[in-house]
Coordinates of C-alpha atoms in Angstrom, one line a residue:
Chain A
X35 CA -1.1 -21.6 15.3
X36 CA -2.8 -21.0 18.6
X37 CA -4.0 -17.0 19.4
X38 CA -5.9 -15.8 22.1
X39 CA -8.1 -13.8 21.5
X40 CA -8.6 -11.1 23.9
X41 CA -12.1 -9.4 24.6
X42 CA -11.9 -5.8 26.0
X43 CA -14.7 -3.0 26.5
X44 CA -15.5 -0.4 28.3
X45 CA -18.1 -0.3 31.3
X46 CA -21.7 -0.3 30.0
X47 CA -20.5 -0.1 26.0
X48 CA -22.4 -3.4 25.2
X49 CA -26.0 -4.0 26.1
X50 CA -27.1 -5.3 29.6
X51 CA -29.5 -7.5 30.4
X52 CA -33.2 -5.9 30.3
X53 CA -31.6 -3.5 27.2
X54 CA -33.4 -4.7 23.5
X55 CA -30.2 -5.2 22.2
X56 CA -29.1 -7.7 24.7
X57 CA -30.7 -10.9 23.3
X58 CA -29.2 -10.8 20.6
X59 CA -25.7 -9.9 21.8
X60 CA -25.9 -13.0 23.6
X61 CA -27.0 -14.9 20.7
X62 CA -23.6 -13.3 19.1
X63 CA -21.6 -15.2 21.7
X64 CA -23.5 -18.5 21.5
X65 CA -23.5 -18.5 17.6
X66 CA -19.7 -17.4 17.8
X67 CA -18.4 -19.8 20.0
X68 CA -20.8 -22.3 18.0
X69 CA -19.1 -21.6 14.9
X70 CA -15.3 -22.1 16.6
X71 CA -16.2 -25.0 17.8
X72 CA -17.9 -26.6 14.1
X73 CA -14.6 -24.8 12.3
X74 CA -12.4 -27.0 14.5
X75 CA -10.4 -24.1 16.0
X76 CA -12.0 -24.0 19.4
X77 CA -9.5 -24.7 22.1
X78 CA -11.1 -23.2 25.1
X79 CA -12.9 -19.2 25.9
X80 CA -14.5 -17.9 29.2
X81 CA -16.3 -15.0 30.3
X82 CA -14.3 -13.1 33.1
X83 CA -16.0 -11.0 36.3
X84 CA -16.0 -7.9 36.5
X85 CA -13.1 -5.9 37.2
X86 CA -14.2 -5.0 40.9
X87 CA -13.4 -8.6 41.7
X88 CA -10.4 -8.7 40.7
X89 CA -7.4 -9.1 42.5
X90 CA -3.5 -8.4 41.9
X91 CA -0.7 -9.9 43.5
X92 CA 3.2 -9.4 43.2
X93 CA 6.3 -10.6 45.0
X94 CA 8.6 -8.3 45.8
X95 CA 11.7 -9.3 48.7
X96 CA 9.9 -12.7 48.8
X97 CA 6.6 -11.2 50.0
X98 CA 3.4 -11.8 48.9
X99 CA 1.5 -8.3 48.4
X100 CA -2.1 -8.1 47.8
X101 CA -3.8 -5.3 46.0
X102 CA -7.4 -5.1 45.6
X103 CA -8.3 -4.2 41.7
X104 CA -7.0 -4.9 38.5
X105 CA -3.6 -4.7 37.2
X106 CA -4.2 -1.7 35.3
X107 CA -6.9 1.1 35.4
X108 CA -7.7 1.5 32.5
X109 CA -11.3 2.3 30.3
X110 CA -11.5 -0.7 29.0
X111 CA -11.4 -4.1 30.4
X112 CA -10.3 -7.5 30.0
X113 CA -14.2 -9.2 30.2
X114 CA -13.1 -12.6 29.1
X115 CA -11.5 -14.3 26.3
X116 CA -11.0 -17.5 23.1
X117 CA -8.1 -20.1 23.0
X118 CA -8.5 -20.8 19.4
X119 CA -6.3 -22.4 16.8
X120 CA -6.4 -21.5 13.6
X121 CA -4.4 -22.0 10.2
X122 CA -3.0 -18.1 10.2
X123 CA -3.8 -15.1 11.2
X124 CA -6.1 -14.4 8.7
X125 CA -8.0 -17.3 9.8
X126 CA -8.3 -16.2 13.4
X127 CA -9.2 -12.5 12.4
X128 CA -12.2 -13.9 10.8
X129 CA -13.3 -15.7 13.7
X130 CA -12.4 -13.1 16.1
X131 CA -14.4 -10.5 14.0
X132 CA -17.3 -13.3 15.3
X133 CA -17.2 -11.9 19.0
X134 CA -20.1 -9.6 19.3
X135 CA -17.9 -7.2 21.8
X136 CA -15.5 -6.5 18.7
X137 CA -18.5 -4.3 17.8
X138 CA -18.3 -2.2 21.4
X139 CA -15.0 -2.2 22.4
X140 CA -11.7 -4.3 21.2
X141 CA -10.7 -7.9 20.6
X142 CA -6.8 -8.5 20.7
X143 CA -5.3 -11.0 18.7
X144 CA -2.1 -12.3 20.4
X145 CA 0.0 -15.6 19.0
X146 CA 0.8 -17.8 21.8
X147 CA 4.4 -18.3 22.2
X148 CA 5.4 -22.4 21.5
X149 CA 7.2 -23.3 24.3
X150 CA 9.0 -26.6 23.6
X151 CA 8.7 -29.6 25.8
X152 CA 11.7 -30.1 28.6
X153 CA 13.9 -33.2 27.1
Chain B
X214 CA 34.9 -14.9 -20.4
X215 CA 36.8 -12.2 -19.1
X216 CA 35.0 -10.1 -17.3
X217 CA 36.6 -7.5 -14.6
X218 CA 35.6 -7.3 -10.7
X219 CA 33.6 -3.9 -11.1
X220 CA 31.6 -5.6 -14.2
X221 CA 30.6 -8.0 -12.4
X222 CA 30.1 -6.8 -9.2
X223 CA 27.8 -4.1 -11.1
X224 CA 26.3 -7.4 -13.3
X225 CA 25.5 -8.9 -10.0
X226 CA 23.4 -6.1 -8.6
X227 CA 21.7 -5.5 -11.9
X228 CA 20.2 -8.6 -11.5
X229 CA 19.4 -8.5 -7.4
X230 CA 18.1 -5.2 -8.4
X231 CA 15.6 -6.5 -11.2
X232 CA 15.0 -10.1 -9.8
X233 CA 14.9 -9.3 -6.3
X234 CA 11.2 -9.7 -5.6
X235 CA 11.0 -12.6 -7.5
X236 CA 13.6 -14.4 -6.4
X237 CA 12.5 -13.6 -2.8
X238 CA 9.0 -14.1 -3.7
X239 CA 10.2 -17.9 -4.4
X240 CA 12.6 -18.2 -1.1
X241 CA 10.2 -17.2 0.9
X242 CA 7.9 -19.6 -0.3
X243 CA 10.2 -22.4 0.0
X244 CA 11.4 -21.3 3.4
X245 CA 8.3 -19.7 5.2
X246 CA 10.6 -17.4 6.7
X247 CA 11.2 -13.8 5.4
X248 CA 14.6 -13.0 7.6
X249 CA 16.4 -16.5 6.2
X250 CA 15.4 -15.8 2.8
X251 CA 16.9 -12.2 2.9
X252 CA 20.1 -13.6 4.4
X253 CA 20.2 -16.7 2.3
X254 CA 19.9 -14.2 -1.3
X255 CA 22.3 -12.2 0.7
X256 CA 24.8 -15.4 0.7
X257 CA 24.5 -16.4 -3.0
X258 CA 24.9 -12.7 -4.2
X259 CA 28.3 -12.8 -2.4
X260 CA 29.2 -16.0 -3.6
X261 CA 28.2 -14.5 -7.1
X262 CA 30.8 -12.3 -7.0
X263 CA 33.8 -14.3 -6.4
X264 CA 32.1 -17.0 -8.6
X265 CA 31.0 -15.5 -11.5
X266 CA 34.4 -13.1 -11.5
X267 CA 35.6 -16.6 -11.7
X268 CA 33.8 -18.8 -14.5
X269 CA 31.7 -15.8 -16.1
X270 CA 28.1 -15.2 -15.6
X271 CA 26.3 -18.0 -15.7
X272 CA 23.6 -18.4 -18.4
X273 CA 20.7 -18.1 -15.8
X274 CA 21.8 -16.3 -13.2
X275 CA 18.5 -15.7 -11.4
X276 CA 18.4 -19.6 -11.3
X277 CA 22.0 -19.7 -10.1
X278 CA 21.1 -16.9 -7.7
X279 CA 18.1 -19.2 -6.4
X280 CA 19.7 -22.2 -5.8
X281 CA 22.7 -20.8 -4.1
X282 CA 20.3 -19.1 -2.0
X283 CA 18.6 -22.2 -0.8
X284 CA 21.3 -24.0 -0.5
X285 CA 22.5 -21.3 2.1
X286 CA 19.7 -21.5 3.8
X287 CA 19.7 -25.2 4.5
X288 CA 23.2 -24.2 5.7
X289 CA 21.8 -21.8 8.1
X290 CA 19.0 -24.1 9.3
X291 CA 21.5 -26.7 10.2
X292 CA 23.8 -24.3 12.3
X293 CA 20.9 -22.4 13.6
X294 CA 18.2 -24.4 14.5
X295 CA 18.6 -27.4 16.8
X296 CA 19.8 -30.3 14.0
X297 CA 16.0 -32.5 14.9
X298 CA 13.7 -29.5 14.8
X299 CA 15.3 -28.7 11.5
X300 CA 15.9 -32.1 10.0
X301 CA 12.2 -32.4 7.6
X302 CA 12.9 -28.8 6.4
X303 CA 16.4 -29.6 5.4
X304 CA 15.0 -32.5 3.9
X305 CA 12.2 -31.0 1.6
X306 CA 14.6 -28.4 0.5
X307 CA 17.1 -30.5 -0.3
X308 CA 14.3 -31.9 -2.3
X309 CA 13.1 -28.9 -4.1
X310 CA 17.0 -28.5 -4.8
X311 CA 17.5 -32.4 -6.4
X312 CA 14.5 -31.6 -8.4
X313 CA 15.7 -28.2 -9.5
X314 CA 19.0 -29.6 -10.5
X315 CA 17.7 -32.5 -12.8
X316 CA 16.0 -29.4 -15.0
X317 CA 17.1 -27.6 -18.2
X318 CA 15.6 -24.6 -17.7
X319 CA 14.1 -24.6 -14.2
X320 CA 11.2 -22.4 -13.9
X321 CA 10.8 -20.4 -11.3
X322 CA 7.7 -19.5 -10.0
X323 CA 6.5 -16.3 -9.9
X324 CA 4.8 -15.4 -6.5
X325 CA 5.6 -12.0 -6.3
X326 CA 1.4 -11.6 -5.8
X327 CA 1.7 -13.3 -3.0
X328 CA 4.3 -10.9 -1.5
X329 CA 2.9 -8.1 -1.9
X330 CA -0.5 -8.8 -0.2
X331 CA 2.0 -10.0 2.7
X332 CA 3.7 -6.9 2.5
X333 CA 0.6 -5.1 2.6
X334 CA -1.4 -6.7 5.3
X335 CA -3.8 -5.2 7.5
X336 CA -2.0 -6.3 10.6
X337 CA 1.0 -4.1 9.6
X338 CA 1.0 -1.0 10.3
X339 CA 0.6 1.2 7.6
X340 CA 4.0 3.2 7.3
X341 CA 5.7 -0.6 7.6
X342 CA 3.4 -1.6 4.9
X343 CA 5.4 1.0 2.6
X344 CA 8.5 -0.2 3.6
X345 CA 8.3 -3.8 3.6
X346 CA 6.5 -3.4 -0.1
X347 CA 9.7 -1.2 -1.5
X348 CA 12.0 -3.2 0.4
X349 CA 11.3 -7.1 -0.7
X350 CA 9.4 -6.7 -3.7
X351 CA 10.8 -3.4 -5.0
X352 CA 14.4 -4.1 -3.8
X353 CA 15.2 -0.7 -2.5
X354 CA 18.0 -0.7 0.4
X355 CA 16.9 0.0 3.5
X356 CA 19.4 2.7 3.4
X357 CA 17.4 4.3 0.4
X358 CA 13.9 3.5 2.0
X359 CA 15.3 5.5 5.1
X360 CA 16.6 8.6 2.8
X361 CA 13.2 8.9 0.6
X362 CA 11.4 9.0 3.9
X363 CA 13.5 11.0 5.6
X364 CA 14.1 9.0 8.3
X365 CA 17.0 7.7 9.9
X366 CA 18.3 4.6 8.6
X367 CA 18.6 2.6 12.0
X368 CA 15.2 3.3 12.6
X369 CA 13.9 1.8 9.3
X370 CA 15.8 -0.8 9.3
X371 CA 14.3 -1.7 13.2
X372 CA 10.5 -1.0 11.4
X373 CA 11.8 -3.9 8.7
X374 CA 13.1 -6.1 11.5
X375 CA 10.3 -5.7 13.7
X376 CA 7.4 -6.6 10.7
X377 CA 9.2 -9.8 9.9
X378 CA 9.5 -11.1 13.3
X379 CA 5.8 -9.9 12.8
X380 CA 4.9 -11.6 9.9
X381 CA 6.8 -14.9 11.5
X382 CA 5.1 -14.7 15.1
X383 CA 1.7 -14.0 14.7
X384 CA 1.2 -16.3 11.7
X385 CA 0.5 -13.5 8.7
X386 CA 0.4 -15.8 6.0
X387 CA 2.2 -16.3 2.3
X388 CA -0.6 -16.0 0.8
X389 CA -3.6 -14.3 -2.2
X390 CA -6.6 -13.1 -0.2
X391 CA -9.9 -15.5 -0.4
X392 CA -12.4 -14.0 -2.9
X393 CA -14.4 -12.7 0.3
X394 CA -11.5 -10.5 1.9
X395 CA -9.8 -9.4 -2.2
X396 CA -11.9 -6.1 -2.3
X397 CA -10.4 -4.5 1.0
X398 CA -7.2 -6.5 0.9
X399 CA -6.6 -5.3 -3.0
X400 CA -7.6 -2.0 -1.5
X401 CA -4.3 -2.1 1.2
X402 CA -2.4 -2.7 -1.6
X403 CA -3.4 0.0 -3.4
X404 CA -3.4 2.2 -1.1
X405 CA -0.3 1.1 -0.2
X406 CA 1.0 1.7 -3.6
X407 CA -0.7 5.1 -3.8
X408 CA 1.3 6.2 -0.4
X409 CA 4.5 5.4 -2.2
X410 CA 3.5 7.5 -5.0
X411 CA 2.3 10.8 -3.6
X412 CA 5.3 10.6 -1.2
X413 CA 7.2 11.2 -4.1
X414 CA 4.8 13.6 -5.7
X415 CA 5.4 16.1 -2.7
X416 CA 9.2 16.2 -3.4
X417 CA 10.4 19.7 -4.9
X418 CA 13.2 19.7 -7.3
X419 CA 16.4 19.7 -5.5
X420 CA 15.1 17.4 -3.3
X421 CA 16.4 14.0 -2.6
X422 CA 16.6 13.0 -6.0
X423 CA 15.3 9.1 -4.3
X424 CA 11.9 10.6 -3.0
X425 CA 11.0 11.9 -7.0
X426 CA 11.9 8.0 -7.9
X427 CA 9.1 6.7 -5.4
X428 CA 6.8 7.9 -8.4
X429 CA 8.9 5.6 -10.7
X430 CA 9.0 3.0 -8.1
X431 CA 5.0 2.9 -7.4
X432 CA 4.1 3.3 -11.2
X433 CA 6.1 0.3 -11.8
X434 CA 4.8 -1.5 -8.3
X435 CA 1.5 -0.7 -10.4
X436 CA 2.7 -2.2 -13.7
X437 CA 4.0 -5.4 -12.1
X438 CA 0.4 -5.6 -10.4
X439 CA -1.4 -5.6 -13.3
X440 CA 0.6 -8.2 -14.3
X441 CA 0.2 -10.4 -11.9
X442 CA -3.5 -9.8 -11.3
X443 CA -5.1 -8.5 -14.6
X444 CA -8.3 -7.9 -15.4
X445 CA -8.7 -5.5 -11.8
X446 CA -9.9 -2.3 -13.2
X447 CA -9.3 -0.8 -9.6
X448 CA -5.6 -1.8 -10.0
X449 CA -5.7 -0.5 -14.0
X450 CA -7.8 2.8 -12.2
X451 CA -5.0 3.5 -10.0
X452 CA -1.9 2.8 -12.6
X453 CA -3.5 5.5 -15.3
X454 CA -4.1 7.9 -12.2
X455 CA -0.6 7.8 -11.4
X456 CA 1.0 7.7 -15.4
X457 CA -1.8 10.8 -15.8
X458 CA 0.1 12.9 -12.8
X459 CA 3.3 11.7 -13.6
X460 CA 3.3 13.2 -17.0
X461 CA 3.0 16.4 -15.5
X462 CA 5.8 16.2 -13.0
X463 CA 7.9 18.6 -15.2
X464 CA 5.3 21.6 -15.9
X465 CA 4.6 21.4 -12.2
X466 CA 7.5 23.3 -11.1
X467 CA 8.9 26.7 -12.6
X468 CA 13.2 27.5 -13.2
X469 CA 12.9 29.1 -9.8
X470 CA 11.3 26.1 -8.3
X471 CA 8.4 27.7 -7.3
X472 CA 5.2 25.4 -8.1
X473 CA 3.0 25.6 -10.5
X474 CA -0.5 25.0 -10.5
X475 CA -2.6 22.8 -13.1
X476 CA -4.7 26.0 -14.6
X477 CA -0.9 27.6 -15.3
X478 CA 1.1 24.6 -16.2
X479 CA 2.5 24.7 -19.8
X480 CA 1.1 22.2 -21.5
X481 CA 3.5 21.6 -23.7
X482 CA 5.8 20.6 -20.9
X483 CA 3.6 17.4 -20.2
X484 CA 5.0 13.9 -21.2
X485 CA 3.1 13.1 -24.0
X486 CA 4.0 9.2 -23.8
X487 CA 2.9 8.9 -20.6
X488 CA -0.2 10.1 -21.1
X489 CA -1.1 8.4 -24.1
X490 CA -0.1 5.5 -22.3
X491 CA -2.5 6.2 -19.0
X492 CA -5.3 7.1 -21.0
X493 CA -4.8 3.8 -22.8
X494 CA -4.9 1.9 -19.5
X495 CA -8.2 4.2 -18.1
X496 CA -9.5 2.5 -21.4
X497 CA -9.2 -0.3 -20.9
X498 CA -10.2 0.2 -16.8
X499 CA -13.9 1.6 -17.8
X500 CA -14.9 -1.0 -20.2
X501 CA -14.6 -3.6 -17.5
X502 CA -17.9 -1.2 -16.1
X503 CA -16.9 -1.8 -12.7
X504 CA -16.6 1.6 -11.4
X505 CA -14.5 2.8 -8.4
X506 CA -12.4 5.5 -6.7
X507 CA -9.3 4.9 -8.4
X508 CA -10.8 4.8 -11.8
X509 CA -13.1 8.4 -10.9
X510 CA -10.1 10.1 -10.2
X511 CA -8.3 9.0 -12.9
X512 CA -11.2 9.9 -15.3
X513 CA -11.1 13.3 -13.6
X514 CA -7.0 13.6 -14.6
X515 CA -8.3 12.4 -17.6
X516 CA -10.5 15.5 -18.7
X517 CA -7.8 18.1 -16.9
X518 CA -5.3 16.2 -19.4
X519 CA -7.4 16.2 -22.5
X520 CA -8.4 19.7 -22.4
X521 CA -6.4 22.2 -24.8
X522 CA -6.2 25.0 -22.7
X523 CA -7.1 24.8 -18.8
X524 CA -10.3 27.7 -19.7
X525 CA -12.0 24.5 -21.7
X526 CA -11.6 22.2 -19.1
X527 CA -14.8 20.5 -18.5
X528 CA -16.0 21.2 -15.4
X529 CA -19.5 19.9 -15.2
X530 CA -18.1 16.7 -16.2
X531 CA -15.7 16.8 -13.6
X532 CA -18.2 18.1 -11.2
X533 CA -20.4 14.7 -11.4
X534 CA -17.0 12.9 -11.3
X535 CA -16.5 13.9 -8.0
X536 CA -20.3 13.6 -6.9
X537 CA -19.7 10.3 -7.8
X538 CA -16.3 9.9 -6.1
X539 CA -17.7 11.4 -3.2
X540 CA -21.1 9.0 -3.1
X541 CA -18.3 6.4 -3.1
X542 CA -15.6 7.2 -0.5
X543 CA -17.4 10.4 1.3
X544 CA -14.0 12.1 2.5
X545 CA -13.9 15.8 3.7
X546 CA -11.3 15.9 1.0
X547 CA -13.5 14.3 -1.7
X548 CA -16.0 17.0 -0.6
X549 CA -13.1 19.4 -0.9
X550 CA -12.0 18.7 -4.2
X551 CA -16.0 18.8 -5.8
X552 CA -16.0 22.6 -4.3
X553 CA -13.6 23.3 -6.4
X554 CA -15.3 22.4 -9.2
X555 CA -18.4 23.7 -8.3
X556 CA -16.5 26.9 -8.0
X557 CA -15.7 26.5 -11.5
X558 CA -19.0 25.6 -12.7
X559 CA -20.0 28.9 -11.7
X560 CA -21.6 28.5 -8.2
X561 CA -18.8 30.3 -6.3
X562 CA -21.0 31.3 -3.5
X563 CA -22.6 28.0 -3.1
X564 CA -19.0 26.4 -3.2
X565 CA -17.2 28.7 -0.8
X566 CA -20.4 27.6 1.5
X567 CA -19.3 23.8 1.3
X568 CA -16.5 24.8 1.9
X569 CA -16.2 26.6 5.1
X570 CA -18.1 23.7 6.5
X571 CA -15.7 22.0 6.2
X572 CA -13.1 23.7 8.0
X573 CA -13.2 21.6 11.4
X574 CA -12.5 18.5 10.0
X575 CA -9.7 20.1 7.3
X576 CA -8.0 22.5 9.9
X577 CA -4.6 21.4 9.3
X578 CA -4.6 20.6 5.8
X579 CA -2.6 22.6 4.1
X580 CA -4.8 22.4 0.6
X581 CA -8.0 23.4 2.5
X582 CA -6.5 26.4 3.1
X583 CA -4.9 27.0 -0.5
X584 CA -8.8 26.2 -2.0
X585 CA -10.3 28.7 0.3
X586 CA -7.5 31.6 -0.3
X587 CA -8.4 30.8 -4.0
X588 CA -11.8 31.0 -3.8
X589 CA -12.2 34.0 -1.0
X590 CA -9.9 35.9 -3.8
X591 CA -12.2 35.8 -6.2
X592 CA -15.2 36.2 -4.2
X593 CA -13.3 39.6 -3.7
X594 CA -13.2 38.9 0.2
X595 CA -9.8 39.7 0.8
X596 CA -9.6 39.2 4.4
X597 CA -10.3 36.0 4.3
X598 CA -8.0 35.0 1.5
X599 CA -4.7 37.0 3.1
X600 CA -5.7 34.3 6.4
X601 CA -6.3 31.7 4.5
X602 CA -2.7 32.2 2.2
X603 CA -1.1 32.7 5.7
X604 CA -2.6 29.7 7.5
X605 CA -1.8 27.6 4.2
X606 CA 1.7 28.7 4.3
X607 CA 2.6 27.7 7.7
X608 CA 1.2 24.5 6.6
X609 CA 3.4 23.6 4.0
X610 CA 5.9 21.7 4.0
X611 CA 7.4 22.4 -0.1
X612 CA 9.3 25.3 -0.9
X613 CA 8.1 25.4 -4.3
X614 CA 4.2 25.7 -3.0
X615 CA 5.4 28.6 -0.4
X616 CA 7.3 30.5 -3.0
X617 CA 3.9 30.1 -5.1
X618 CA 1.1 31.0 -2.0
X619 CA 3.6 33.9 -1.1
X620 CA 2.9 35.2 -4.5
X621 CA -0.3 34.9 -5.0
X622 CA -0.4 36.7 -1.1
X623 CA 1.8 39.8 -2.3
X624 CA -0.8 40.0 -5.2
X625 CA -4.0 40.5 -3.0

């Protein structure tokens, strides 16, 4: 079954560059995403830019409107994210519990939905 | 054989009633699917009824049961599911069936283990945990589940619908923990089991009669768990806890329904068979030397039980029980329960000092307040008990315990 696994944290809860800690937070990611890949269930992850870059659109009436920001405001943010397939979910909560950010903020498990091919 | 309708429509839920886990412990193994193997038992135990009113009860009926139900279910795959996607299901089933068939005796598995760790996953939340556990493996109704938990029976039966569309979607699997994940998985369970139990241990009498049977219900959930995984003195731990507080359930309430604490209880009233019985299986819990919380608590109903009259209860014993319990699983409630005894070992000063500093985390809970009544009263600080007895009173939710705090009040 294929999840994503979605990485959310507040501003400034994990360490920054420059902080101790950092290091070996990023050594958590590399060694994480290291271990997807040798398991087999690596499909695909990214890191995402901060939220200030973001950008939300909608169409409503059949316009286009732009909004500056993400879609919600809220405390914690979407910073990036694993495709990973995995045998069940208890399978891809032990490689989710892998992301060092599931020790500052919240990783979300979601099944992808199977969408089957058009005939 | 001639057998009337009500006999066997009462034969037929005898047997859904006793073999319902296991039977859909074993569909849902064969059909990954938790919603077709509830419909699918669903169909055979209608077809039992005309059947069996028919040509008598067959001589296994939990195999007929089982086979009827599978064979339903490749029904309902056919009609459901588009007839490719569903063709190699059909086919192994009809596989399992051929192979059934050419058996005596067919044996059916039991994987009721497996169901209840699915039951009690982690990804469920906790109240559908409960649910899902007395539903499929303990074959209440959802009508009954609704009434114990007084809650409305369209709303549990959404909770049930929602955790198997759950279970399906995001992939919670049919399966027994790895060795790595058993301690807090088993744990789930217990606690799941544990839930059950003291939901029914609140109950008054005159009370839904079904909420006192979730103590019947989780003491056999218990049983059928040491069964299925023995040699767990955690499950063992938990099983003698709740035979130990079971066997006082009729001392713990007075003719006027008013409840009764331990220290006033009439021993006499206790169920002797049951507690020979959870000693027996706290026994055989502490000579695996695998301590843990379950089995401390136990131990601690233990020497309540086994003293003769509550003045020769063995407090300091108890006391390090619950140092222990707490070095374990540090709770506020823990630390709330080893006051007490420290209370009765003679430090009452020292204890009512614990005590209060608690009070923060323990605000609403109704016992906190109770202890601290108790133990103000006979510090001879009657201020503090008459708040304390109100503040626990509005907390409560039993008549039996109000009747008793409003007493114990009026006697200040």
């Amino acid at each position: 079954m294929k999840y994503i696994a979605l990485i959310y944290a507040e501003d400034g809860s994990s360490p920054a560059p420059g902080e101790p800690e950092f290091d070996e937070y990023m050594q958590g990611y590399y060694g994480a995403t290291k271990t997807f890949q040798e398991t087999g269930v690596m499909l695909g992850g990214e890191a995402l830019q901060d939220t200030s870059t973001a950008t939300s659109i909608r169409i409503r009436n059949g316009k286009t409107e732009t909004m500056d920001g993400p879609f919600a405001e809220t405390k914690e943010k979407l910073g990036g994210y694993y495709l990973l397939d995995c045998k069940d979910l208890d399978q891809a909560i032990e490689m989710a519990s892998l992301i060092p950010d599931a020790k500052y903020g919240t990783v979300e498990l979601r099944p992808i939905m199977e969408i089957p091919d058009q005939p | 054989m001639n057998q009337t309708a009500p006999d066997i429509a009462s034969a037929v839920s005898a047997i859904i009633r006793d073999d319902r886990g296991r039977l859909m412990a074993a569909l849902i193994r064969s059909l990954g699917n938790f919603d077709l193997a509830e419909d699918a038992l669903q169909d055979a135990a209608e077809r039992a009824l005309t059947h069996w009113a028919r040509s008598g009860l067959p001589e296994r009926p939990d195999a007929w049961l089982l086979q009827v139900a599978r064979r339903s279910a490749i029904d309902r795959l056919r009609k459901t599911k588009r007839h490719k996607a569903a063709e190699p299901e059909v086919a192994r089933l009809m596989e399992e069936d051929e192979a059934d068939r050419a058996e005596e005796t067919p044996e059916i598995p039991d994987e009721r283990l497996r169901l209840i760790f699915t039951c009690c996953h982690p990804a469920l939340e906790e109240k559908t945990r409960v649910a899902l556990t007395l539903r499929t493996v303990g074959g209440l109704t959802t009508k009954e589940i609704a009434h114990a938990f007084l809650d409305k029976e369209a709303a549990m039966g959404q909770r049930l619908s929602r955790a198997k569309t759950k279970i399906a979607a995001a992939g919670i699997p049919f399966k027994v923990p790895e060795r790595r994940d058993w301690d807090d998985r088993l744990n789930a369970v217990l606690s799941v089991i544990y839930l059950i139990f003291n939901e029914g241990w609140t109950a008054g009498p005159g009370e839904e009669p079904l909420r006192i049977g979730l103590c019947q219900e989780a003491i056999w959930l218990g049983r059928l768990l040491t069964s299925l995984a023995p040699n767990e003195p955690e499950i063992e731990g938990l099983l003698a806890l709740m035979l130990l507080g079971h066997a006082r359930h009729e001392a713990r309430f007075d003719a006027s329904g008013a409840m009764v604490p331990l220290d006033h209880q009439n021993r006499a009233d206790w169920d002797q068979a049951l507690i020979d019985d959870g000693l027996a299986v706290l026994d055989r819990a502490v000579a695996r030397r695998l301590p843990g919380p379950f089995q401390i608590q136990a131990a601690i109903s233990a020497l309540h039980i086994q003293s003769e009259r509550a003045e020769t209860t063995d407090w300091p014993q108890i006391l390090l029980l619950y140092n222990r319990l707490f070095a374990l699983s540090p709770s506020p409630i823990v630390a709330l329960n080893r006051a007490v005894a420290l209370a009765e070992t003679g430090a009452l000063t020292c204890a009512l000092r614990e005590l209060k500093a608690l009070e923060s985390m323990l605000a609403e809970y109704q016992p906190y307040h109770a202890t601290l009544a108790d133990l103000a009263r006979r510090d001879d600080d009657t201020e503090t008990a008459r708040h304390a007895y109100l503040s626990a009173i509005r907390l409560s939710q039993n008549p039996g315990e109000i009747a008793w705090l409003e007493e114990r009040l009026a006697t200040l």
